[in-house]
């Protein structure tokens, strides 16, 4: 082979090597690609986790709202029943709300059968039962368990019921009672107002019906 042919062959070889190097990827480029893919996977995982958290919170909010609706309906029926039993000298409506405010009585709220649960509640040490005794001066804990003695918890909520006077201490219960219900999700955690779902209702004294 002539010298010119050898030089030409070497030139072609070097050109081929440079072309191969330009077509390939460096380790830095591969590392950057792996980092981008990893960030994408983590972002998807975070979205899945956030979606599950939002779903659980929506369920807990619904359960709290059902409990509040049941409680206020029972309080309304109970206070009207007491008002019907009032006489000229005794206002049963007033007596009931004073006892409830002082945590001297409770009302019975039926556990929601749609959840297929029984409830272990913290008032009086009774449970599991199908009815829930609700009193003021909390927070109290309600633990709803699945039936058939599985002892598996369906959901847990804590609540605090405040009963207020309309005109302060000078005129007690002459017009209406005001109730503020705070509900917290779960058995443990902060019971600050910022973490509570708050419900409010007023109950008018109709007098002797």
Short mmCIF file of C-alpha atoms in Angstrom, two decimals:
data_model
loop_
_atom_site.label_atom_id
_atom_site.label_comp_id
_atom_site.label_asym_id
_atom_site.label_seq_id
_atom_site.Cartn_x
_atom_site.Cartn_y
_atom_site.Cartn_z
CA UNK A 1 0.00 0.00 0.00
CA UNK A 2 1.32 3.40 -0.91
CA UNK A 3 2.00 6.08 1.66
CA UNK A 4 -0.84 8.21 0.32
CA UNK A 5 -3.28 5.38 0.69
CA UNK A 6 -2.21 4.77 4.29
CA UNK A 7 -2.62 8.45 5.16
CA UNK A 8 -6.07 8.47 3.58
CA UNK A 9 -7.08 5.36 5.53
CA UNK A 10 -5.92 6.89 8.81
CA UNK A 11 -7.85 10.05 8.04
CA UNK A 12 -11.00 8.06 7.40
CA UNK A 13 -10.50 6.16 10.66
CA UNK A 14 -10.11 9.36 12.69
CA UNK A 15 -13.16 10.86 11.01
CA UNK A 16 -15.20 7.75 11.81
CA UNK A 17 -14.14 7.89 15.46
CA UNK A 18 -15.10 11.56 15.76
CA UNK A 19 -18.45 10.84 14.15
CA UNK A 20 -19.10 7.99 16.59
CA UNK A 21 -18.21 10.19 19.55
CA UNK A 22 -20.54 12.92 18.35
CA UNK A 23 -23.41 10.45 17.95
CA UNK A 24 -23.07 8.98 21.46
CA UNK A 25 -24.03 10.29 24.93
CA UNK A 26 -21.71 11.38 27.67
CA UNK A 27 -22.12 10.26 31.28
CA UNK A 28 -23.31 13.76 32.23
CA UNK A 29 -26.10 13.60 29.67
CA UNK A 30 -27.16 10.17 30.89
CA UNK A 31 -27.15 11.37 34.51
CA UNK A 32 -29.32 14.37 33.62
CA UNK A 33 -31.78 12.13 31.81
CA UNK A 34 -32.03 9.80 34.81
CA UNK A 35 -32.60 12.77 37.15
CA UNK A 36 -35.41 14.11 34.97
CA UNK A 37 -37.12 10.71 34.87
CA UNK A 38 -36.75 10.31 38.65
CA UNK A 39 -38.31 13.73 39.28
CA UNK A 40 -41.23 12.79 37.06
CA UNK A 41 -41.80 9.52 38.92
CA UNK A 42 -41.70 11.31 42.28
CA UNK A 43 -44.16 13.92 41.04
CA UNK A 44 -46.62 11.23 39.95
CA UNK A 45 -46.27 9.48 43.32
CA UNK A 46 -46.90 12.78 45.12
CA UNK A 47 -50.04 13.38 43.08
CA UNK A 48 -51.34 9.90 43.91
CA UNK A 49 -50.69 10.48 47.61
CA UNK A 50 -52.39 13.89 47.52
CA UNK A 51 -55.39 12.38 45.76
CA UNK A 52 -55.75 9.67 48.40
CA UNK A 53 -55.48 12.27 51.19
CA UNK A 54 -58.16 14.43 49.59
CA UNK A 55 -60.44 11.41 49.20
CA UNK A 56 -60.00 10.44 52.86
CA UNK A 57 -60.67 14.03 53.96
CA UNK A 58 -63.83 14.21 51.87
CA UNK A 59 -65.11 11.01 53.49
CA UNK A 60 -64.27 12.32 56.98
CA UNK A 61 -66.01 15.64 56.26
CA UNK A 62 -69.11 13.79 55.09
CA UNK A 63 -69.18 11.61 58.21
CA UNK A 64 -68.81 14.70 60.42
CA UNK A 65 -71.65 16.45 58.59
CA UNK A 66 -73.94 13.42 58.98
CA UNK A 67 -73.14 13.28 62.70
CA UNK A 68 -73.84 17.01 63.12
CA UNK A 69 -77.12 16.78 61.22
CA UNK A 70 -78.24 13.81 63.34
CA UNK A 71 -77.31 15.56 66.58
CA UNK A 72 -79.05 18.84 65.76
CA UNK A 73 -82.20 17.02 64.64
CA UNK A 74 -82.30 15.09 67.91
CA UNK A 75 -81.72 18.26 69.94
CA UNK A 76 -84.53 20.00 68.10
CA UNK A 77 -86.96 17.15 68.72
CA UNK A 78 -85.90 16.83 72.35
CA UNK A 79 -86.22 20.53 73.11
CA UNK A 80 -89.67 20.72 71.51
CA UNK A 81 -90.78 17.65 73.46
CA UNK A 82 -89.58 19.25 76.69
CA UNK A 83 -91.37 22.50 75.81
CA UNK A 84 -94.66 20.61 75.42
CA UNK A 85 -94.32 19.33 78.99
CA UNK A 86 -93.84 22.81 80.44
CA UNK A 87 -96.32 24.27 82.89
CA UNK A 88 -96.92 27.80 84.03
CA UNK A 89 -94.31 27.56 86.77
CA UNK A 90 -91.83 25.15 85.18
CA UNK A 91 -90.19 25.70 81.81
CA UNK A 92 -88.95 22.26 80.77
CA UNK A 93 -87.25 23.76 77.72
CA UNK A 94 -85.11 25.92 80.00
CA UNK A 95 -84.35 23.04 82.37
CA UNK A 96 -83.25 20.75 79.55
CA UNK A 97 -80.79 23.21 78.06
CA UNK A 98 -79.36 24.10 81.45
CA UNK A 99 -78.78 20.42 82.24
CA UNK A 100 -77.21 19.81 78.83
CA UNK A 101 -75.01 22.85 79.17
CA UNK A 102 -73.81 21.71 82.60
CA UNK A 103 -73.15 18.20 81.26
CA UNK A 104 -75.83 16.74 83.54
CA UNK A 105 -77.73 14.99 80.75
CA UNK A 106 -77.19 13.66 77.25
CA UNK A 107 -79.19 12.90 74.14
CA UNK A 108 -79.24 9.74 72.05
CA UNK A 109 -78.12 9.90 68.44
CA UNK A 110 -78.67 6.81 66.33
CA UNK A 111 -75.51 5.44 64.75
CA UNK A 112 -75.77 5.57 60.98
CA UNK A 113 -76.68 2.06 59.80
CA UNK A 114 -75.64 2.92 56.25
CA UNK A 115 -72.05 2.51 57.41
CA UNK A 116 -72.82 -0.93 58.86
CA UNK A 117 -71.23 0.00 62.16
CA UNK A 118 -71.73 -0.03 65.88
CA UNK A 119 -70.34 2.70 68.05
CA UNK A 120 -68.14 2.63 71.12
CA UNK A 121 -68.57 6.00 72.79
CA UNK A 122 -66.76 7.52 75.72
CA UNK A 123 -69.73 8.73 77.78
CA UNK A 124 -70.71 6.50 80.67
CA UNK A 125 -68.42 3.68 79.58
CA UNK A 126 -71.10 2.05 77.44
CA UNK A 127 -70.40 0.24 74.17
CA UNK A 128 -70.42 -1.05 71.61
CA UNK A 129 -73.99 0.17 71.07
CA UNK A 130 -76.20 1.14 68.16
CA UNK A 131 -77.00 4.46 69.79
CA UNK A 132 -74.58 7.23 70.69
CA UNK A 133 -74.95 9.28 73.86
CA UNK A 134 -73.97 12.86 73.12
CA UNK A 135 -73.24 15.38 75.86
CA UNK A 136 -71.57 18.76 76.13
CA UNK A 137 -68.26 19.74 77.78
CA UNK A 138 -65.98 17.71 75.53
CA UNK A 139 -64.07 16.78 73.64
CA UNK A 140 -65.57 13.30 73.57
CA UNK A 141 -64.46 10.44 71.32
CA UNK A 142 -66.78 8.31 69.18
CA UNK A 143 -65.32 5.13 67.66
CA UNK A 144 -67.42 3.43 64.98
CA UNK A 145 -66.50 -0.21 64.49
CA UNK A 146 -67.58 -2.68 61.85
CA UNK A 147 -70.22 -5.17 62.97
CA UNK A 148 -69.94 -8.92 63.56
CA UNK A 149 -67.41 -8.46 66.36
CA UNK A 150 -64.54 -7.82 63.97
CA UNK A 151 -63.23 -5.05 66.22
CA UNK A 152 -62.12 -3.26 63.05
CA UNK A 153 -62.51 0.50 63.21
CA UNK A 154 -64.60 2.09 60.47
CA UNK A 155 -63.98 5.69 61.48
CA UNK A 156 -63.36 7.81 64.56
CA UNK A 157 -64.36 11.34 65.37
CA UNK A 158 -64.08 13.65 68.35
CA UNK A 159 -66.57 16.38 69.15
CA UNK A 160 -67.19 19.25 71.54
CA UNK A 161 -70.67 20.71 71.99
CA UNK A 162 -70.95 24.25 73.40
CA UNK A 163 -74.34 25.52 74.57
CA UNK A 164 -74.57 29.30 74.95
CA UNK A 165 -76.97 31.76 76.54
CA UNK A 166 -78.58 34.32 74.29
CA UNK A 167 -78.66 37.24 76.74
CA UNK A 168 -75.91 36.22 79.12
CA UNK A 169 -76.64 35.31 82.71
CA UNK A 170 -79.29 37.99 83.30
CA UNK A 171 -82.02 36.38 81.21
CA UNK A 172 -81.50 32.64 80.95
CA UNK A 173 -82.89 30.79 77.97
CA UNK A 174 -85.85 33.14 77.62
CA UNK A 175 -85.74 33.04 73.84
CA UNK A 176 -83.47 30.44 72.30
CA UNK A 177 -80.47 28.21 72.83
CA UNK A 178 -77.40 28.43 70.61
CA UNK A 179 -75.22 25.39 69.97
CA UNK A 180 -71.76 25.26 68.43
CA UNK A 181 -70.50 21.81 67.50
CA UNK A 182 -66.84 21.22 66.76
CA UNK A 183 -65.83 17.93 65.14
CA UNK A 184 -62.31 16.60 64.64
CA UNK A 185 -61.30 13.66 62.48
CA UNK A 186 -59.58 10.70 64.11
CA UNK A 187 -58.95 9.60 67.67
CA UNK A 188 -55.78 11.60 68.21
CA UNK A 189 -54.42 14.99 67.22
CA UNK A 190 -54.93 18.63 68.00
CA UNK A 191 -58.32 19.86 69.17
CA UNK A 192 -57.67 23.46 68.21
CA UNK A 193 -60.50 25.34 66.53
CA UNK A 194 -58.38 25.74 63.39
CA UNK A 195 -58.41 21.96 62.93
CA UNK A 196 -62.13 21.47 63.60
CA UNK A 197 -65.15 21.36 61.34
CA UNK A 198 -67.63 23.72 63.00
CA UNK A 199 -71.42 23.51 62.89
CA UNK A 200 -73.90 25.94 64.42
CA UNK A 201 -77.63 25.89 65.09
CA UNK A 202 -80.19 27.77 67.18
CA UNK A 203 -83.19 26.31 68.99
CA UNK A 204 -86.14 28.60 69.64
CA UNK A 205 -88.19 28.26 72.81
CA UNK A 206 -91.79 27.91 71.57
CA UNK A 207 -93.25 28.04 75.06
CA UNK A 208 -95.97 25.68 76.30
CA UNK A 209 -97.43 24.12 73.16
#
